[in-house]
Amino acid sequence: MKFTLGKLERLKSKKLIEKLYKDGISIKSYPLRIVYLQTEHTSSFPAQVGVSVSKRNFKHVVDRNRIKRLLRESYRKQKHTVYNAVEKPYVYMISYLAKEEVPYTEIETKMESLLAKFIQKIEKENDEK
């Protein structure tokens, strides 16, 4: 598996994003939150991901872009854990909740715990079905 985050792995569809926030399930690992939904998407990858940072908390676009870059990088390094665990296609959005920028090492550890919680939750849902 390549450790890249290509165009087809990114969530771009406005319809899917609206559906995700309307019907999705949320998991938190402060300062990160993931909202996910099991649904079909156009990509051949098992998941499509988007990242968001609140304009209310970070007024300057350079700050928002830096945090989004850090989020994408930490996800890119750890996405293989999700890809190995999911069987059905998922879409999810990872949001940054903190009001100040935290160091990359903390983002990386929180991303790891968030993805672990996500995997646990979807495995639990699959066991119930």
PDB file of C-alpha atoms in Angstrom:
ATOM      1  CA  MET A   1       0.000   0.000   0.000  1.00  0.00           C
ATOM      2  CA  LYS A   2       1.202   3.471  -0.888  1.00  0.00           C
ATOM      3  CA  PHE A   3       1.347   6.023   1.911  1.00  0.00           C
ATOM      4  CA  THR A   4      -0.146   8.820  -0.171  1.00  0.00           C
ATOM      5  CA  LEU A   5      -3.380  10.767   0.085  1.00  0.00           C
ATOM      6  CA  GLY A   6      -4.525  11.136  -3.491  1.00  0.00           C
ATOM      7  CA  LYS A   7      -7.363  13.024  -5.083  1.00  0.00           C
ATOM      8  CA  LEU A   8      -9.690  10.003  -5.101  1.00  0.00           C
ATOM      9  CA  GLU A   9      -9.229   9.523  -1.340  1.00  0.00           C
ATOM     10  CA  ARG A  10     -10.398  13.043  -0.513  1.00  0.00           C
ATOM     11  CA  LEU A  11     -14.017  13.904   0.195  1.00  0.00           C
ATOM     12  CA  LYS A  12     -15.109  16.598  -2.245  1.00  0.00           C
ATOM     13  CA  SER A  13     -18.782  15.915  -3.009  1.00  0.00           C
ATOM     14  CA  LYS A  14     -21.069  18.572  -1.502  1.00  0.00           C
ATOM     15  CA  LYS A  15     -23.982  16.110  -1.498  1.00  0.00           C
ATOM     16  CA  LEU A  16     -21.964  13.526   0.440  1.00  0.00           C
ATOM     17  CA  ILE A  17     -20.729  16.148   2.915  1.00  0.00           C
ATOM     18  CA  GLU A  18     -24.296  17.371   3.552  1.00  0.00           C
ATOM     19  CA  LYS A  19     -25.500  13.788   3.989  1.00  0.00           C
ATOM     20  CA  LEU A  20     -22.538  13.083   6.293  1.00  0.00           C
ATOM     21  CA  TYR A  21     -23.322  15.974   8.657  1.00  0.00           C
ATOM     22  CA  LYS A  22     -27.054  15.185   8.553  1.00  0.00           C
ATOM     23  CA  ASP A  23     -26.901  11.411   9.180  1.00  0.00           C
ATOM     24  CA  GLY A  24     -23.331  10.802  10.382  1.00  0.00           C
ATOM     25  CA  ILE A  25     -22.073   9.452  13.710  1.00  0.00           C
ATOM     26  CA  SER A  26     -19.535  11.449  15.698  1.00  0.00           C
ATOM     27  CA  ILE A  27     -16.532  10.335  17.791  1.00  0.00           C
ATOM     28  CA  LYS A  28     -14.229  12.702  19.709  1.00  0.00           C
ATOM     29  CA  SER A  29     -10.650  12.536  20.856  1.00  0.00           C
ATOM     30  CA  TYR A  30      -9.927  16.136  21.804  1.00  0.00           C
ATOM     31  CA  PRO A  31      -8.809  18.203  19.889  1.00  0.00           C
ATOM     32  CA  LEU A  32     -10.130  16.054  17.010  1.00  0.00           C
ATOM     33  CA  ARG A  33     -13.586  14.849  16.028  1.00  0.00           C
ATOM     34  CA  ILE A  34     -14.565  12.434  13.299  1.00  0.00           C
ATOM     35  CA  VAL A  35     -18.032  12.323  11.755  1.00  0.00           C
ATOM     36  CA  TYR A  36     -18.482   9.173   9.681  1.00  0.00           C
ATOM     37  CA  LEU A  37     -21.114   7.497   7.554  1.00  0.00           C
ATOM     38  CA  GLN A  38     -21.155   4.131   5.821  1.00  0.00           C
ATOM     39  CA  THR A  39     -22.263   4.913   2.261  1.00  0.00           C
ATOM     40  CA  GLU A  40     -21.311   4.308  -1.345  1.00  0.00           C
ATOM     41  CA  HIS A  41     -18.977   6.822  -2.980  1.00  0.00           C
ATOM     42  CA  THR A  42     -17.348   7.232  -6.367  1.00  0.00           C
ATOM     43  CA  SER A  43     -13.833   6.207  -5.329  1.00  0.00           C
ATOM     44  CA  SER A  44     -12.351   2.725  -5.504  1.00  0.00           C
ATOM     45  CA  PHE A  45     -10.741   3.305  -2.090  1.00  0.00           C
ATOM     46  CA  PRO A  46     -12.480   1.981   1.059  1.00  0.00           C
ATOM     47  CA  ALA A  47     -12.766   5.489   2.544  1.00  0.00           C
ATOM     48  CA  GLN A  48     -12.910   9.122   1.544  1.00  0.00           C
ATOM     49  CA  VAL A  49     -11.785  11.732   4.062  1.00  0.00           C
ATOM     50  CA  GLY A  50     -12.078  15.471   4.462  1.00  0.00           C
ATOM     51  CA  VAL A  51     -10.530  17.779   7.057  1.00  0.00           C
ATOM     52  CA  SER A  52     -11.913  21.015   8.473  1.00  0.00           C
ATOM     53  CA  VAL A  53     -10.779  23.768  10.828  1.00  0.00           C
ATOM     54  CA  SER A  54     -13.205  26.360  12.188  1.00  0.00           C
ATOM     55  CA  LYS A  55     -12.935  29.886  10.872  1.00  0.00           C
ATOM     56  CA  ARG A  56     -14.365  31.063  14.188  1.00  0.00           C
ATOM     57  CA  ASN A  57     -11.357  29.704  16.104  1.00  0.00           C
ATOM     58  CA  PHE A  58      -8.656  30.601  13.565  1.00  0.00           C
ATOM     59  CA  LYS A  59      -9.257  33.921  11.832  1.00  0.00           C
ATOM     60  CA  HIS A  60      -6.147  33.810   9.629  1.00  0.00           C
ATOM     61  CA  VAL A  61      -6.291  31.475   6.657  1.00  0.00           C
ATOM     62  CA  VAL A  62      -2.598  30.592   6.969  1.00  0.00           C
ATOM     63  CA  ASP A  63      -3.257  29.170  10.440  1.00  0.00           C
ATOM     64  CA  ARG A  64      -6.244  27.114   9.221  1.00  0.00           C
ATOM     65  CA  ASN A  65      -4.280  25.811   6.250  1.00  0.00           C
ATOM     66  CA  ARG A  66      -1.325  24.806   8.421  1.00  0.00           C
ATOM     67  CA  ILE A  67      -3.547  22.821  10.781  1.00  0.00           C
ATOM     68  CA  LYS A  68      -5.340  21.156   7.859  1.00  0.00           C
ATOM     69  CA  ARG A  69      -1.950  20.199   6.402  1.00  0.00           C
ATOM     70  CA  LEU A  70      -0.931  18.660   9.738  1.00  0.00           C
ATOM     71  CA  LEU A  71      -4.241  16.758   9.983  1.00  0.00           C
ATOM     72  CA  ARG A  72      -3.907  15.358   6.457  1.00  0.00           C
ATOM     73  CA  GLU A  73      -0.302  14.340   7.103  1.00  0.00           C
ATOM     74  CA  SER A  74      -1.081  12.519  10.352  1.00  0.00           C
ATOM     75  CA  TYR A  75      -4.054  10.774   8.687  1.00  0.00           C
ATOM     76  CA  ARG A  76      -1.935   9.846   5.658  1.00  0.00           C
ATOM     77  CA  LYS A  77       0.602   8.081   7.865  1.00  0.00           C
ATOM     78  CA  GLN A  78      -2.060   6.086   9.735  1.00  0.00           C
ATOM     79  CA  LYS A  79      -4.762   5.418   7.139  1.00  0.00           C
ATOM     80  CA  HIS A  80      -3.555   1.846   6.587  1.00  0.00           C
ATOM     81  CA  THR A  81      -5.059   0.864   9.961  1.00  0.00           C
ATOM     82  CA  VAL A  82      -8.496   1.979   8.760  1.00  0.00           C
ATOM     83  CA  TYR A  83      -8.108   0.431   5.311  1.00  0.00           C
ATOM     84  CA  ASN A  84      -7.215  -2.932   6.844  1.00  0.00           C
ATOM     85  CA  ALA A  85     -10.236  -2.827   9.186  1.00  0.00           C
ATOM     86  CA  VAL A  86     -13.107  -1.688   6.937  1.00  0.00           C
ATOM     87  CA  GLU A  87     -14.926  -3.837   4.424  1.00  0.00           C
ATOM     88  CA  LYS A  88     -17.668  -1.437   3.342  1.00  0.00           C
ATOM     89  CA  PRO A  89     -17.078   2.052   1.892  1.00  0.00           C
ATOM     90  CA  TYR A  90     -17.056   4.941   4.371  1.00  0.00           C
ATOM     91  CA  VAL A  91     -16.902   8.709   4.146  1.00  0.00           C
ATOM     92  CA  TYR A  92     -15.719  10.795   7.061  1.00  0.00           C
ATOM     93  CA  MET A  93     -14.734  14.290   8.029  1.00  0.00           C
ATOM     94  CA  ILE A  94     -12.046  15.021  10.610  1.00  0.00           C
ATOM     95  CA  SER A  95     -12.536  18.352  12.386  1.00  0.00           C
ATOM     96  CA  TYR A  96     -10.130  20.279  14.581  1.00  0.00           C
ATOM     97  CA  LEU A  97     -11.911  21.520  17.733  1.00  0.00           C
ATOM     98  CA  ALA A  98      -9.247  23.347  19.779  1.00  0.00           C
ATOM     99  CA  LYS A  99      -9.012  27.131  19.888  1.00  0.00           C
ATOM    100  CA  GLU A 100      -5.200  27.113  19.752  1.00  0.00           C
ATOM    101  CA  GLU A 101      -2.691  25.218  17.648  1.00  0.00           C
ATOM    102  CA  VAL A 102      -1.271  22.114  19.326  1.00  0.00           C
ATOM    103  CA  PRO A 103       2.075  20.501  18.411  1.00  0.00           C
ATOM    104  CA  TYR A 104       2.165  17.956  15.581  1.00  0.00           C
ATOM    105  CA  THR A 105       3.196  15.133  17.939  1.00  0.00           C
ATOM    106  CA  GLU A 106      -0.009  15.627  19.923  1.00  0.00           C
ATOM    107  CA  ILE A 107      -2.103  15.741  16.744  1.00  0.00           C
ATOM    108  CA  GLU A 108      -0.481  12.497  15.634  1.00  0.00           C
ATOM    109  CA  THR A 109      -1.205  10.661  18.901  1.00  0.00           C
ATOM    110  CA  LYS A 110      -4.777  11.982  19.019  1.00  0.00           C
ATOM    111  CA  MET A 111      -5.309  10.943  15.383  1.00  0.00           C
ATOM    112  CA  GLU A 112      -4.090   7.456  16.275  1.00  0.00           C
ATOM    113  CA  SER A 113      -6.517   7.177  19.205  1.00  0.00           C
ATOM    114  CA  LEU A 114      -9.367   8.662  17.143  1.00  0.00           C
ATOM    115  CA  LEU A 115      -8.880   6.146  14.320  1.00  0.00           C
ATOM    116  CA  ALA A 116      -8.658   3.320  16.887  1.00  0.00           C
ATOM    117  CA  LYS A 117     -11.991   4.425  18.402  1.00  0.00           C
ATOM    118  CA  PHE A 118     -13.479   4.620  14.898  1.00  0.00           C
ATOM    119  CA  ILE A 119     -12.330   1.068  14.080  1.00  0.00           C
ATOM    120  CA  GLN A 120     -13.682  -0.238  17.396  1.00  0.00           C
ATOM    121  CA  LYS A 121     -17.045   1.390  16.765  1.00  0.00           C
ATOM    122  CA  ILE A 122     -17.469   0.066  13.223  1.00  0.00           C
ATOM    123  CA  GLU A 123     -16.385  -3.436  14.288  1.00  0.00           C
ATOM    124  CA  LYS A 124     -18.934  -3.281  17.099  1.00  0.00           C
ATOM    125  CA  GLU A 125     -21.628  -2.182  14.621  1.00  0.00           C
ATOM    126  CA  ASN A 126     -20.699  -5.025  12.255  1.00  0.00           C
ATOM    127  CA  ASP A 127     -20.875  -7.570  15.103  1.00  0.00           C
ATOM    128  CA  GLU A 128     -24.383  -6.393  16.024  1.00  0.00           C
ATOM    129  CA  LYS A 129     -25.662  -6.890  12.474  1.00  0.00           C
TER     130      LYS A 129
END
